[in-house]
Coordinates of C-alpha atoms and ligand atoms in Angstrom, one line a residue:
M1 CA -23.5 -30.2 -73.7
N2 CA -27.0 -29.1 -74.6
G3 CA -27.9 -27.1 -77.6
I4 CA -24.6 -25.5 -78.3
R5 CA -23.4 -24.8 -81.8
W6 CA -20.2 -26.1 -83.4
L7 CA -17.9 -24.6 -85.9
E8 CA -16.7 -27.2 -88.4
I9 CA -13.2 -26.5 -89.8
A10 CA -12.3 -28.4 -92.9
V11 CA -8.9 -28.2 -94.4
T12 CA -8.0 -30.0 -97.6
A13 CA -4.3 -30.4 -98.2
P14 CA -1.6 -32.6 -99.7
A15 CA -0.7 -35.6 -97.5
E16 CA 2.6 -34.2 -96.4
A17 CA 0.8 -31.3 -94.7
A18 CA -2.0 -33.2 -93.1
E19 CA -0.1 -34.1 -89.9
A20 CA 1.0 -30.6 -89.2
I21 CA -2.6 -29.3 -89.9
A22 CA -4.0 -31.9 -87.5
E23 CA -1.5 -30.8 -84.9
V24 CA -2.6 -27.1 -85.1
L25 CA -6.3 -28.0 -85.1
S26 CA -6.1 -30.5 -82.2
R27 CA -4.8 -27.9 -79.9
Y28 CA -8.2 -26.2 -79.8
V29 CA -10.8 -28.8 -80.3
P30 CA -12.0 -31.3 -77.6
H31 CA -12.7 -34.4 -79.7
G32 CA -9.6 -34.6 -81.8
V33 CA -9.5 -34.5 -85.6
A34 CA -10.8 -36.8 -88.3
F35 CA -8.9 -37.6 -91.5
D36 CA -11.3 -37.9 -94.3
Y37 CA -10.1 -39.4 -97.6
G38 CA -13.4 -40.8 -98.7
P39 CA -14.5 -44.4 -97.9
V40 CA -11.8 -47.0 -97.8
P41 CA -13.1 -50.0 -99.9
A42 CA -12.6 -53.3 -98.1
D43 CA -10.3 -54.8 -100.7
E44 CA -8.1 -51.7 -100.6
A45 CA -7.5 -52.2 -96.9
D46 CA -6.2 -55.7 -97.6
W47 CA -2.8 -55.8 -96.1
E48 CA -1.4 -58.2 -98.7
R49 CA -1.6 -55.6 -101.4
P50 CA 0.3 -52.3 -101.5
P51 CA -2.0 -49.4 -100.5
L52 CA -3.0 -47.0 -103.2
P53 CA -1.2 -43.7 -102.9
R54 CA -3.4 -41.0 -101.6
D55 CA -2.5 -37.5 -102.4
T56 CA -5.1 -35.3 -100.6
F57 CA -6.7 -35.5 -97.2
T58 CA -9.4 -33.4 -95.6
V59 CA -8.7 -32.8 -92.0
L60 CA -11.9 -32.1 -90.0
A61 CA -12.3 -30.6 -86.6
Y62 CA -15.2 -29.3 -84.5
L63 CA -14.9 -26.3 -82.3
P64 CA -17.7 -25.8 -79.7
M65 CA -19.0 -22.2 -80.0
T66 CA -18.8 -21.6 -76.3
P67 CA -17.3 -18.3 -74.8
G68 CA -13.9 -17.7 -76.2
W69 CA -14.4 -19.6 -79.4
E70 CA -13.6 -16.6 -81.6
D71 CA -10.2 -16.5 -80.1
A72 CA -9.6 -20.1 -80.8
R73 CA -10.8 -19.6 -84.4
Q74 CA -8.4 -16.7 -84.8
R75 CA -5.5 -18.7 -83.4
I76 CA -6.4 -21.7 -85.7
E77 CA -6.4 -19.3 -88.7
E78 CA -3.1 -17.9 -87.7
G79 CA -1.5 -21.3 -87.2
L80 CA -2.8 -22.5 -90.6
W81 CA -1.6 -19.3 -92.2
H82 CA 1.9 -19.9 -91.0
L83 CA 1.9 -23.5 -92.2
R84 CA 0.7 -22.3 -95.6
Q85 CA 3.8 -20.2 -96.0
I86 CA 5.8 -23.4 -95.9
L87 CA 3.5 -26.0 -97.4
P88 CA 0.9 -24.3 -99.7
F89 CA -2.7 -25.5 -99.4
P90 CA -6.1 -23.8 -99.7
P91 CA -7.5 -21.8 -96.8
P92 CA -9.7 -23.6 -94.3
R93 CA -13.5 -23.9 -94.9
F94 CA -15.8 -23.0 -92.0
R95 CA -19.4 -24.1 -91.4
V96 CA -21.6 -23.5 -88.3
L97 CA -23.5 -26.6 -87.2
E98 CA -26.4 -27.0 -84.7
E99 CA -25.8 -29.6 -82.0
E100 CA -27.7 -32.3 -83.8
E101 CA -26.0 -31.6 -87.1
W102 CA -22.7 -31.7 -85.3
S103 CA -23.3 -35.1 -83.8
E104 CA -24.4 -36.5 -87.2
A105 CA -21.4 -34.9 -88.9
W106 CA -19.0 -36.2 -86.3
K107 CA -20.4 -39.7 -86.4
A108 CA -20.4 -39.8 -90.2
H109 CA -16.6 -39.5 -90.0
Y110 CA -16.4 -42.5 -87.7
D111 CA -18.2 -45.0 -89.9
V112 CA -17.6 -48.8 -90.0
L113 CA -14.0 -49.3 -91.1
R114 CA -12.3 -52.4 -92.4
V115 CA -8.6 -52.9 -91.9
G116 CA -7.1 -56.3 -92.8
P117 CA -9.2 -58.8 -91.0
F118 CA -10.6 -56.2 -88.5
V119 CA -14.0 -54.5 -88.7
I120 CA -14.1 -51.5 -86.5
Q121 CA -17.7 -50.6 -85.6
P122 CA -18.6 -47.4 -83.8
T123 CA -21.2 -48.1 -81.2
W124 CA -23.8 -46.2 -83.2
R125 CA -23.4 -48.4 -86.3
R126 CA -24.1 -52.1 -87.1
A127 CA -21.7 -53.9 -89.5
E128 CA -22.4 -57.0 -91.5
L129 CA -19.6 -59.5 -90.7
R130 CA -18.2 -61.7 -93.4
P131 CA -16.7 -65.1 -92.6
G132 CA -13.3 -64.7 -91.0
E133 CA -13.8 -61.0 -90.0
L134 CA -13.0 -59.9 -86.5
L135 CA -15.3 -57.3 -84.9
I136 CA -14.0 -54.5 -82.7
E137 CA -16.7 -52.4 -81.2
L138 CA -15.6 -48.9 -80.2
D139 CA -16.8 -45.8 -78.5
P140 CA -13.9 -43.5 -79.0
G141 CA -15.1 -41.0 -76.4
M142 CA -12.3 -38.5 -76.0
A143 CA -9.5 -40.9 -76.4
F144 CA -7.4 -41.4 -79.5
G145 CA -7.7 -44.5 -81.6
T146 CA -10.8 -44.8 -83.9
G147 CA -9.0 -46.3 -86.8
T148 CA -9.5 -43.1 -88.8
H149 CA -5.8 -42.2 -88.3
P150 CA -3.4 -43.9 -90.7
T151 CA -1.0 -44.9 -87.9
T152 CA -3.7 -46.9 -86.1
R153 CA -4.5 -48.7 -89.4
L154 CA -0.8 -49.4 -90.0
C155 CA -0.5 -51.0 -86.5
L156 CA -3.6 -53.1 -87.1
Q157 CA -2.1 -54.4 -90.4
A158 CA 1.2 -55.1 -88.7
L159 CA -0.5 -56.8 -85.8
A160 CA -2.5 -59.0 -88.1
E161 CA 0.6 -60.2 -89.8
W162 CA 2.9 -60.6 -86.8
L163 CA 0.9 -61.7 -83.8
R164 CA 0.8 -65.5 -83.1
P165 CA -2.0 -67.1 -81.1
G166 CA -1.5 -67.2 -77.4
E167 CA 1.1 -64.4 -77.3
R168 CA 1.4 -62.0 -74.4
V169 CA 1.4 -58.4 -75.5
L170 CA 2.2 -55.0 -74.0
D171 CA 0.2 -52.1 -75.5
L172 CA 1.9 -48.8 -74.6
G173 CA -0.3 -45.7 -75.2
T174 CA -3.5 -47.7 -75.6
G175 CA -5.8 -44.7 -76.2
S176 CA -9.3 -46.1 -76.9
G177 CA -7.9 -49.6 -76.4
I178 CA -8.3 -50.4 -80.1
L179 CA -5.0 -52.3 -80.6
A180 CA -5.3 -54.3 -77.4
I181 CA -8.8 -55.5 -78.4
A182 CA -7.6 -56.3 -81.9
A183 CA -4.7 -58.3 -80.5
V184 CA -7.2 -60.4 -78.4
R185 CA -9.5 -60.9 -81.4
R186 CA -6.5 -62.2 -83.3
G187 CA -5.7 -64.7 -80.6
A188 CA -3.4 -63.0 -78.1
G189 CA -3.5 -64.8 -74.7
W190 CA -3.2 -61.7 -72.6
V191 CA -2.6 -58.0 -73.2
W192 CA -1.5 -55.3 -70.7
A193 CA -2.7 -51.9 -71.9
L194 CA -1.1 -48.8 -70.5
D195 CA -1.7 -45.1 -71.0
I196 CA -0.5 -42.1 -69.1
D197 CA -3.9 -40.3 -69.7
A198 CA -6.6 -41.0 -67.1
V199 CA -9.4 -40.3 -69.7
A200 CA -7.9 -42.9 -72.1
V201 CA -7.7 -45.4 -69.3
R202 CA -11.4 -45.0 -68.6
V203 CA -12.4 -45.1 -72.2
A204 CA -10.2 -48.2 -72.9
E205 CA -11.7 -50.0 -69.9
E206 CA -15.2 -49.4 -71.2
N207 CA -14.3 -50.6 -74.7
V208 CA -12.6 -53.7 -73.3
R209 CA -15.8 -54.5 -71.3
R210 CA -18.0 -53.7 -74.3
N211 CA -16.0 -56.2 -76.4
G212 CA -16.2 -58.9 -73.7
V213 CA -12.4 -59.3 -73.4
S214 CA -11.9 -58.1 -69.8
D215 CA -10.5 -61.5 -68.9
R216 CA -7.7 -61.0 -71.3
V217 CA -6.9 -57.3 -71.2
E218 CA -5.7 -55.4 -68.2
V219 CA -5.8 -51.6 -68.4
T220 CA -3.6 -49.6 -66.1
Q221 CA -2.6 -45.9 -65.9
G222 CA 1.1 -45.7 -66.5
S223 CA 3.9 -46.1 -69.0
L224 CA 7.1 -48.1 -69.6
S225 CA 8.4 -47.6 -66.1
E226 CA 5.4 -49.4 -64.6
A227 CA 6.0 -52.2 -67.0
L228 CA 9.7 -52.4 -66.2
A229 CA 8.9 -52.4 -62.5
R230 CA 6.6 -55.4 -62.8
G231 CA 9.3 -57.4 -64.4
E232 CA 7.1 -59.5 -66.7
R233 CA 8.2 -60.8 -70.1
F234 CA 6.2 -60.3 -73.3
D235 CA 6.1 -61.8 -76.8
G236 CA 5.4 -58.4 -78.3
I237 CA 5.0 -54.7 -77.6
L238 CA 2.8 -52.2 -79.5
A239 CA 3.5 -48.5 -79.3
N240 CA 1.7 -46.0 -81.6
I241 CA 2.9 -42.8 -80.0
L242 CA 5.4 -40.3 -81.3
A243 CA 9.1 -40.6 -82.4
P244 CA 10.6 -38.9 -79.3
V245 CA 8.5 -41.1 -77.0
I246 CA 9.6 -44.3 -78.8
R247 CA 13.2 -43.2 -78.8
Q248 CA 12.9 -42.7 -75.1
F249 CA 11.4 -46.2 -74.6
C250 CA 14.4 -47.5 -76.5
E251 CA 16.8 -45.6 -74.2
Q252 CA 14.9 -46.9 -71.1
G253 CA 15.7 -50.4 -72.3
W254 CA 12.3 -51.8 -73.2
G255 CA 14.0 -54.6 -75.1
A256 CA 14.5 -56.3 -71.8
L257 CA 10.8 -56.9 -71.5
L258 CA 10.9 -59.1 -74.6
R259 CA 11.7 -62.8 -74.8
P260 CA 14.4 -63.5 -77.3
G261 CA 12.8 -63.4 -80.8
G262 CA 10.0 -61.2 -79.4
W263 CA 8.8 -58.2 -81.5
V264 CA 7.9 -54.5 -81.2
I265 CA 5.6 -52.7 -83.6
V266 CA 5.9 -48.9 -83.5
S267 CA 4.2 -46.1 -85.3
G268 CA 3.2 -42.5 -84.9
F269 CA 5.8 -40.9 -87.1
L270 CA 6.4 -39.9 -90.6
C271 CA 8.7 -41.3 -93.3
G272 CA 12.0 -39.6 -93.6
E273 CA 13.9 -38.0 -90.7
Q274 CA 11.5 -39.2 -88.0
E275 CA 11.6 -42.7 -89.3
E276 CA 15.4 -42.6 -89.4
S277 CA 15.7 -41.4 -85.8
V278 CA 13.4 -44.3 -84.7
R279 CA 15.4 -46.9 -86.7
E280 CA 18.6 -45.7 -85.1
A281 CA 17.1 -45.9 -81.6
L282 CA 15.7 -49.4 -82.2
A283 CA 19.1 -50.6 -83.4
N284 CA 20.8 -49.1 -80.4
A285 CA 18.3 -51.0 -78.2
G286 CA 19.3 -54.3 -79.8
L287 CA 16.1 -54.5 -81.9
T288 CA 16.5 -55.4 -85.6
V289 CA 14.0 -53.8 -88.0
C290 CA 12.4 -56.4 -90.3
G291 CA 9.0 -55.0 -91.1
R292 CA 7.7 -51.8 -92.6
W293 CA 4.2 -50.6 -93.4
V294 CA 3.4 -47.3 -95.1
E295 CA 0.3 -45.3 -95.7
A296 CA 0.7 -41.9 -97.3
D297 CA 3.5 -40.3 -95.3
W298 CA 3.0 -42.3 -92.2
V299 CA 5.0 -45.4 -91.4
A300 CA 5.0 -48.3 -88.9
L301 CA 8.1 -50.3 -88.2
G302 CA 8.4 -53.9 -86.9
A303 CA 11.6 -55.0 -85.1
R304 CA 12.7 -58.2 -83.3
R305 CA 15.0 -58.9 -80.4
E306 CA 17.7 -61.2 -81.6
Ligands
LIG401 N1 -2.9 -47.2 -79.5 C1 -4.0 -46.3 -80.0 C2 -3.8 -44.8 -79.5 C3 -2.6 -44.1 -79.9 S1 -2.5 -42.4 -79.5 C4 -3.9 -46.3 -81.5 O1 -3.0 -46.9 -82.1 O2 -4.8 -45.7 -82.2 C5 -1.2 -42.4 -78.3 C6 -1.6 -42.6 -76.9 O3 -0.4 -42.7 -76.1 C7 -2.5 -41.5 -76.2 O4 -3.6 -42.1 -75.7 C8 -1.6 -40.9 -75.2 O5 -2.3 -40.6 -74.0 C9 -0.6 -42.0 -74.9 N2 0.8 -41.6 -74.4 C10 1.5 -40.6 -74.8 N3 2.7 -40.6 -74.2 C11 2.8 -41.7 -73.5 C12 3.8 -42.3 -72.7 N4 4.9 -41.8 -72.5 N5 3.5 -43.5 -72.1 C13 2.3 -44.1 -72.3 N6 1.3 -43.6 -73.0 C14 1.5 -42.4 -73.6

Protein backbone atom coordinates (compact mmCIF):
# COMPACT_ATOMS: atom_id res chain seq x y z
CA MET A 1 0.00 0.00 0.00
CA ASN A 2 1.70 3.14 -1.17
CA GLY A 3 1.26 6.52 0.42
CA ILE A 4 -2.13 5.98 1.99
CA ARG A 5 -3.04 7.59 5.26
CA TRP A 6 -4.11 5.77 8.40
CA LEU A 7 -6.51 6.64 11.18
CA GLU A 8 -5.15 5.69 14.58
CA ILE A 9 -7.87 4.79 17.05
CA ALA A 10 -6.81 4.70 20.69
CA VAL A 11 -9.15 3.65 23.45
CA THR A 12 -8.04 3.71 27.06
CA ALA A 13 -10.21 1.62 29.32
CA PRO A 14 -10.31 -0.56 32.41
CA ALA A 15 -9.00 -4.08 31.90
CA GLU A 16 -12.43 -5.71 31.98
CA ALA A 17 -13.52 -3.71 28.94
CA ALA A 18 -10.36 -4.17 26.87
CA GLU A 19 -11.33 -7.46 25.25
CA ALA A 20 -14.74 -6.21 24.13
CA ILE A 21 -13.16 -3.03 22.72
CA ALA A 22 -10.56 -5.06 20.87
CA GLU A 23 -13.33 -7.18 19.41
CA VAL A 24 -15.19 -4.13 18.05
CA LEU A 25 -12.04 -2.57 16.58
CA SER A 26 -10.69 -5.74 15.04
CA ARG A 27 -13.80 -6.12 12.87
CA TYR A 28 -12.71 -3.10 10.84
CA VAL A 29 -8.91 -3.02 10.79
CA PRO A 30 -6.59 -5.24 8.72
CA HIS A 31 -3.67 -5.74 11.12
CA GLY A 32 -5.42 -6.54 14.36
CA VAL A 33 -5.14 -4.52 17.53
CA ALA A 34 -2.29 -3.87 19.93
CA PHE A 35 -2.69 -3.79 23.68
CA ASP A 36 -0.49 -1.12 25.15
CA TYR A 37 0.14 -1.00 28.84
CA GLY A 38 3.52 0.54 28.75
CA PRO A 39 6.78 -1.39 28.62
CA VAL A 40 6.84 -4.70 30.49
CA PRO A 41 10.04 -4.75 32.56
CA ALA A 42 11.88 -8.05 32.20
CA ASP A 43 11.70 -8.97 35.88
CA GLU A 44 7.99 -8.34 35.96
CA ALA A 45 7.52 -10.89 33.20
CA ASP A 46 9.25 -13.49 35.39
CA TRP A 47 6.76 -16.31 35.67
CA GLU A 48 7.85 -17.26 39.16
CA ARG A 49 6.44 -14.06 40.58
CA PRO A 50 2.79 -13.09 40.56
CA PRO A 51 2.16 -10.49 37.84
CA LEU A 52 1.39 -6.97 38.99
CA PRO A 53 -2.26 -6.08 38.61
CA ARG A 54 -2.83 -3.80 35.66
CA ASP A 55 -5.91 -1.66 35.74
CA THR A 56 -5.93 0.22 32.47
CA PHE A 57 -5.06 -0.69 28.91
CA THR A 58 -4.89 1.32 25.77
CA VAL A 59 -6.20 -0.61 22.81
CA LEU A 60 -4.78 0.67 19.52
CA ALA A 61 -5.94 0.00 15.99
CA TYR A 62 -5.06 1.44 12.59
CA LEU A 63 -7.70 1.95 9.91
CA PRO A 64 -6.46 2.52 6.34
CA MET A 65 -8.11 5.68 4.95
CA THR A 66 -9.15 4.03 1.72
CA PRO A 67 -12.63 4.48 0.15
CA GLY A 68 -15.30 3.61 2.68
CA TRP A 69 -13.18 4.39 5.75
CA GLU A 70 -15.67 7.00 7.03
CA ASP A 71 -18.30 4.27 7.26
CA ALA A 72 -15.94 2.06 9.19
CA ARG A 73 -15.12 4.89 11.57
CA GLN A 74 -18.82 5.56 12.09
CA ARG A 75 -19.47 1.91 12.88
CA ILE A 76 -16.52 1.77 15.26
CA GLU A 77 -17.86 4.83 17.10
CA GLU A 78 -21.31 3.28 17.32
CA GLY A 79 -19.93 -0.03 18.55
CA LEU A 80 -17.87 1.70 21.23
CA TRP A 81 -20.80 3.91 22.20
CA HIS A 82 -22.90 0.82 22.89
CA LEU A 83 -20.14 -0.73 24.97
CA ARG A 84 -19.79 2.48 26.99
CA GLN A 85 -23.42 2.18 28.07
CA ILE A 86 -22.47 -1.08 29.82
CA LEU A 87 -18.85 -0.47 30.83
CA PRO A 88 -18.04 3.24 31.15
CA PHE A 89 -14.75 4.38 29.58
CA PRO A 90 -13.61 7.60 27.85
CA PRO A 91 -14.44 8.16 24.17
CA PRO A 92 -11.86 6.98 21.59
CA ARG A 93 -9.04 9.28 20.46
CA PHE A 94 -8.35 9.64 16.74
CA ARG A 95 -5.18 10.71 14.93
CA VAL A 96 -4.44 10.78 11.21
CA LEU A 97 -1.04 9.32 10.29
CA GLU A 98 0.91 9.45 7.05
CA GLU A 99 2.08 6.07 5.72
CA GLU A 100 5.55 6.44 7.26
CA GLU A 101 4.25 7.59 10.62
CA TRP A 102 1.87 4.67 10.60
CA SER A 103 4.58 2.10 10.02
CA GLU A 104 6.67 3.64 12.82
CA ALA A 105 3.70 3.78 15.19
CA TRP A 106 2.70 0.24 14.40
CA LYS A 107 6.19 -1.11 14.84
CA ALA A 108 6.65 0.81 18.09
CA HIS A 109 3.87 -1.27 19.58
CA TYR A 110 5.57 -4.46 18.56
CA ASP A 111 8.85 -3.91 20.34
CA VAL A 112 11.15 -6.56 21.82
CA LEU A 113 9.21 -8.37 24.49
CA ARG A 114 10.44 -10.64 27.28
CA VAL A 115 8.18 -13.34 28.69
CA GLY A 116 9.71 -15.83 31.10
CA PRO A 117 12.82 -17.17 29.33
CA PHE A 118 11.64 -16.03 25.89
CA VAL A 119 12.73 -12.91 24.04
CA ILE A 120 10.37 -12.09 21.20
CA GLN A 121 12.06 -9.94 18.63
CA PRO A 122 10.15 -8.38 15.74
CA THR A 123 12.18 -8.63 12.54
CA TRP A 124 12.85 -4.87 12.59
CA ARG A 125 14.50 -4.89 16.03
CA ARG A 126 17.70 -6.38 17.50
CA ALA A 127 17.61 -7.65 21.08
CA GLU A 128 20.60 -8.16 23.36
CA LEU A 129 20.37 -11.71 24.66
CA ARG A 130 21.31 -12.49 28.23
CA PRO A 131 22.56 -15.95 29.23
CA GLY A 132 19.78 -18.51 29.24
CA GLU A 133 17.39 -16.41 27.17
CA LEU A 134 15.66 -17.99 24.19
CA LEU A 135 15.19 -15.95 21.04
CA ILE A 136 12.02 -16.01 18.96
CA GLU A 137 12.22 -13.90 15.83
CA LEU A 138 8.83 -12.89 14.48
CA ASP A 139 7.25 -11.10 11.61
CA PRO A 140 3.61 -11.09 12.68
CA GLY A 141 2.35 -10.24 9.20
CA MET A 142 -1.40 -10.44 9.33
CA ALA A 143 -1.53 -13.41 11.71
CA PHE A 144 -2.33 -13.26 15.40
CA GLY A 145 0.42 -13.94 17.91
CA THR A 146 3.00 -11.22 18.53
CA GLY A 147 3.22 -11.62 22.26
CA THR A 148 1.39 -8.32 22.77
CA HIS A 149 -1.79 -10.14 23.70
CA PRO A 150 -1.99 -11.29 27.32
CA THR A 151 -3.20 -14.77 26.34
CA THR A 152 -0.11 -15.41 24.21
CA ARG A 153 2.08 -14.40 27.14
CA LEU A 154 0.15 -16.68 29.49
CA CYS A 155 0.67 -19.63 27.14
CA LEU A 156 4.39 -18.86 26.90
CA GLN A 157 4.68 -18.82 30.69
CA ALA A 158 2.74 -22.05 31.04
CA LEU A 159 4.79 -23.69 28.30
CA ALA A 160 8.07 -22.68 29.94
CA GLU A 161 6.93 -24.35 33.15
CA TRP A 162 5.34 -27.51 31.79
CA LEU A 163 7.20 -28.56 28.65
CA ARG A 164 9.88 -31.23 29.08
CA PRO A 165 12.76 -31.70 26.63
CA GLY A 166 12.04 -34.02 23.74
CA GLU A 167 8.26 -33.80 24.00
CA ARG A 168 5.96 -33.99 20.98
CA VAL A 169 3.51 -31.11 20.91
CA LEU A 170 0.37 -30.22 18.96
CA ASP A 171 -0.23 -26.46 18.51
CA LEU A 172 -3.85 -25.87 17.52
CA GLY A 173 -4.48 -22.37 16.13
CA THR A 174 -0.81 -21.52 15.65
CA GLY A 175 -1.37 -18.00 14.23
CA SER A 176 2.12 -16.52 13.73
CA GLY A 177 3.63 -19.81 14.96
CA ILE A 178 4.89 -18.16 18.13
CA LEU A 179 4.03 -20.99 20.55
CA ALA A 180 5.36 -23.70 18.25
CA ILE A 181 8.69 -21.91 17.88
CA ALA A 182 8.83 -21.25 21.64
CA ALA A 183 8.21 -24.94 22.31
CA VAL A 184 11.16 -25.93 20.11
CA ARG A 185 13.39 -23.31 21.75
CA ARG A 186 12.47 -24.86 25.08
CA GLY A 187 13.48 -28.30 23.85
CA ALA A 188 10.40 -29.88 22.24
CA GLY A 189 11.36 -32.73 19.94
CA TRP A 190 8.70 -32.05 17.35
CA VAL A 191 5.69 -29.73 16.98
CA TRP A 192 2.74 -30.03 14.64
CA ALA A 193 1.26 -26.55 14.14
CA LEU A 194 -2.24 -26.30 12.68
CA ASP A 195 -4.42 -23.34 11.77
CA ILE A 196 -7.65 -23.12 9.80
CA ASP A 197 -6.57 -19.78 8.31
CA ALA A 198 -4.47 -19.92 5.12
CA VAL A 199 -2.78 -16.59 5.88
CA ALA A 200 -1.74 -17.80 9.32
CA VAL A 201 -0.31 -20.98 7.79
CA ARG A 202 1.82 -18.95 5.38
CA VAL A 203 3.02 -16.54 8.09
CA ALA A 204 3.77 -19.40 10.50
CA GLU A 205 5.76 -21.24 7.83
CA GLU A 206 7.85 -18.13 7.19
CA ASN A 207 8.48 -17.61 10.89
CA VAL A 208 9.43 -21.25 11.37
CA ARG A 209 11.95 -20.95 8.54
CA ARG A 210 13.27 -17.61 9.85
CA ASN A 211 13.95 -19.25 13.22
CA GLY A 212 15.70 -22.21 11.63
CA VAL A 213 13.36 -24.78 13.16
CA SER A 214 11.79 -26.23 9.98
CA ASP A 215 13.18 -29.65 10.85
CA ARG A 216 11.18 -29.71 14.08
CA VAL A 217 7.95 -27.86 13.22
CA GLU A 218 5.45 -28.99 10.64
CA VAL A 219 2.79 -26.42 9.66
CA THR A 220 -0.49 -27.60 8.16
CA GLN A 221 -3.79 -25.94 7.33
CA GLY A 222 -6.44 -27.65 9.42
CA SER A 223 -7.74 -28.26 12.88
CA LEU A 224 -8.45 -31.00 15.38
CA SER A 225 -10.14 -33.28 12.86
CA GLU A 226 -6.93 -33.48 10.80
CA ALA A 227 -5.00 -34.32 13.97
CA LEU A 228 -7.51 -36.99 14.99
CA ALA A 229 -7.41 -38.49 11.48
CA ARG A 230 -3.65 -38.89 11.55
CA GLY A 231 -3.84 -40.89 14.78
CA GLU A 232 -0.57 -39.74 16.33
CA ARG A 233 0.01 -39.39 20.05
CA PHE A 234 1.33 -36.24 21.71
CA ASP A 235 2.85 -35.33 25.08
CA GLY A 236 1.14 -31.96 25.05
CA ILE A 237 -1.40 -29.79 23.23
CA LEU A 238 -1.50 -25.99 23.06
CA ALA A 239 -4.67 -24.13 22.11
CA ASN A 240 -4.98 -20.37 22.52
CA ILE A 241 -8.28 -19.81 20.74
CA LEU A 242 -11.66 -19.03 22.30
CA ALA A 243 -13.82 -20.71 24.92
CA PRO A 244 -16.40 -22.16 22.46
CA VAL A 245 -13.66 -23.63 20.25
CA ILE A 246 -11.91 -25.22 23.21
CA ARG A 247 -15.18 -26.65 24.46
CA GLN A 248 -15.73 -28.09 21.01
CA PHE A 249 -12.26 -29.68 21.01
CA CYS A 250 -13.14 -31.30 24.36
CA GLU A 251 -16.38 -32.66 22.91
CA GLN A 252 -14.55 -33.97 19.85
CA GLY A 253 -12.37 -36.03 22.19
CA TRP A 254 -8.95 -34.43 21.91
CA GLY A 255 -7.88 -36.21 25.10
CA ALA A 256 -7.41 -39.33 22.97
CA LEU A 257 -4.45 -37.65 21.26
CA LEU A 258 -2.55 -37.48 24.55
CA ARG A 259 -0.44 -40.16 26.16
CA PRO A 260 -1.52 -40.88 29.75
CA GLY A 261 -0.09 -38.06 31.88
CA GLY A 262 0.05 -35.76 28.84
CA TRP A 263 -1.00 -32.13 29.15
CA VAL A 264 -3.08 -29.45 27.50
CA ILE A 265 -2.53 -25.72 27.94
CA VAL A 266 -5.52 -23.63 26.87
CA SER A 267 -6.18 -19.90 26.83
CA GLY A 268 -8.11 -17.26 24.92
CA PHE A 269 -10.85 -16.61 27.46
CA LEU A 270 -11.62 -14.49 30.49
CA CYS A 271 -11.78 -15.31 34.20
CA GLY A 272 -15.32 -15.96 35.38
CA GLU A 273 -18.07 -17.55 33.31
CA GLN A 274 -15.90 -18.36 30.30
CA GLU A 275 -13.28 -19.99 32.48
CA GLU A 276 -15.93 -22.03 34.30
CA SER A 277 -17.33 -23.32 31.01
CA VAL A 278 -13.88 -24.40 29.86
CA ARG A 279 -13.12 -26.09 33.20
CA GLU A 280 -16.33 -28.07 32.93
CA ALA A 281 -15.57 -29.15 29.37
CA LEU A 282 -12.03 -30.21 30.30
CA ALA A 283 -13.32 -32.27 33.21
CA ASN A 284 -15.90 -33.96 30.96
CA ALA A 285 -13.09 -34.82 28.54
CA GLY A 286 -11.17 -36.62 31.30
CA LEU A 287 -8.65 -33.82 31.78
CA THR A 288 -7.80 -32.66 35.29
CA VAL A 289 -7.05 -28.97 35.69
CA CYS A 290 -3.87 -28.49 37.72
CA GLY A 291 -2.40 -25.23 36.45
CA ARG A 292 -3.70 -21.68 36.17
CA TRP A 293 -1.99 -18.52 34.95
CA VAL A 294 -3.65 -15.10 35.08
CA GLU A 295 -2.94 -11.68 33.63
CA ALA A 296 -5.48 -8.91 34.17
CA ASP A 297 -8.79 -10.59 33.27
CA TRP A 298 -7.32 -13.22 30.97
CA VAL A 299 -6.54 -16.72 32.06
CA ALA A 300 -4.76 -19.86 30.85
CA LEU A 301 -5.48 -23.31 32.25
CA GLY A 302 -3.28 -26.38 32.29
CA ALA A 303 -4.83 -29.85 32.55
CA ARG A 304 -3.54 -33.42 32.47
CA ARG A 305 -4.89 -36.70 31.21
CA GLU A 306 -4.91 -39.09 34.14
N1 LIG B 1 -1.18 -19.47 19.02
C1 LIG B 1 -1.06 -18.04 18.74
C2 LIG B 1 -2.26 -17.51 17.95
C3 LIG B 1 -3.58 -17.56 18.67
S1 LIG B 1 -4.87 -16.75 17.78
C4 LIG B 1 -0.90 -17.29 20.06
O1 LIG B 1 -1.01 -17.92 21.11
O2 LIG B 1 -0.65 -16.09 20.04
C5 LIG B 1 -5.94 -18.10 17.37
C6 LIG B 1 -5.64 -18.74 16.06
O3 LIG B 1 -6.50 -19.89 15.96
C7 LIG B 1 -5.92 -17.91 14.84
O4 LIG B 1 -4.78 -17.88 14.01
C8 LIG B 1 -7.11 -18.61 14.15
O5 LIG B 1 -7.01 -18.60 12.74
C9 LIG B 1 -6.99 -20.03 14.66
N2 LIG B 1 -8.25 -20.78 14.78
C10 LIG B 1 -9.48 -20.33 15.08
N3 LIG B 1 -10.37 -21.36 15.16
C11 LIG B 1 -9.67 -22.49 14.90
C12 LIG B 1 -10.01 -23.87 14.83
N4 LIG B 1 -11.24 -24.29 15.05
N5 LIG B 1 -9.02 -24.75 14.56
C13 LIG B 1 -7.76 -24.34 14.33
N6 LIG B 1 -7.38 -23.04 14.36
C14 LIG B 1 -8.31 -22.13 14.65
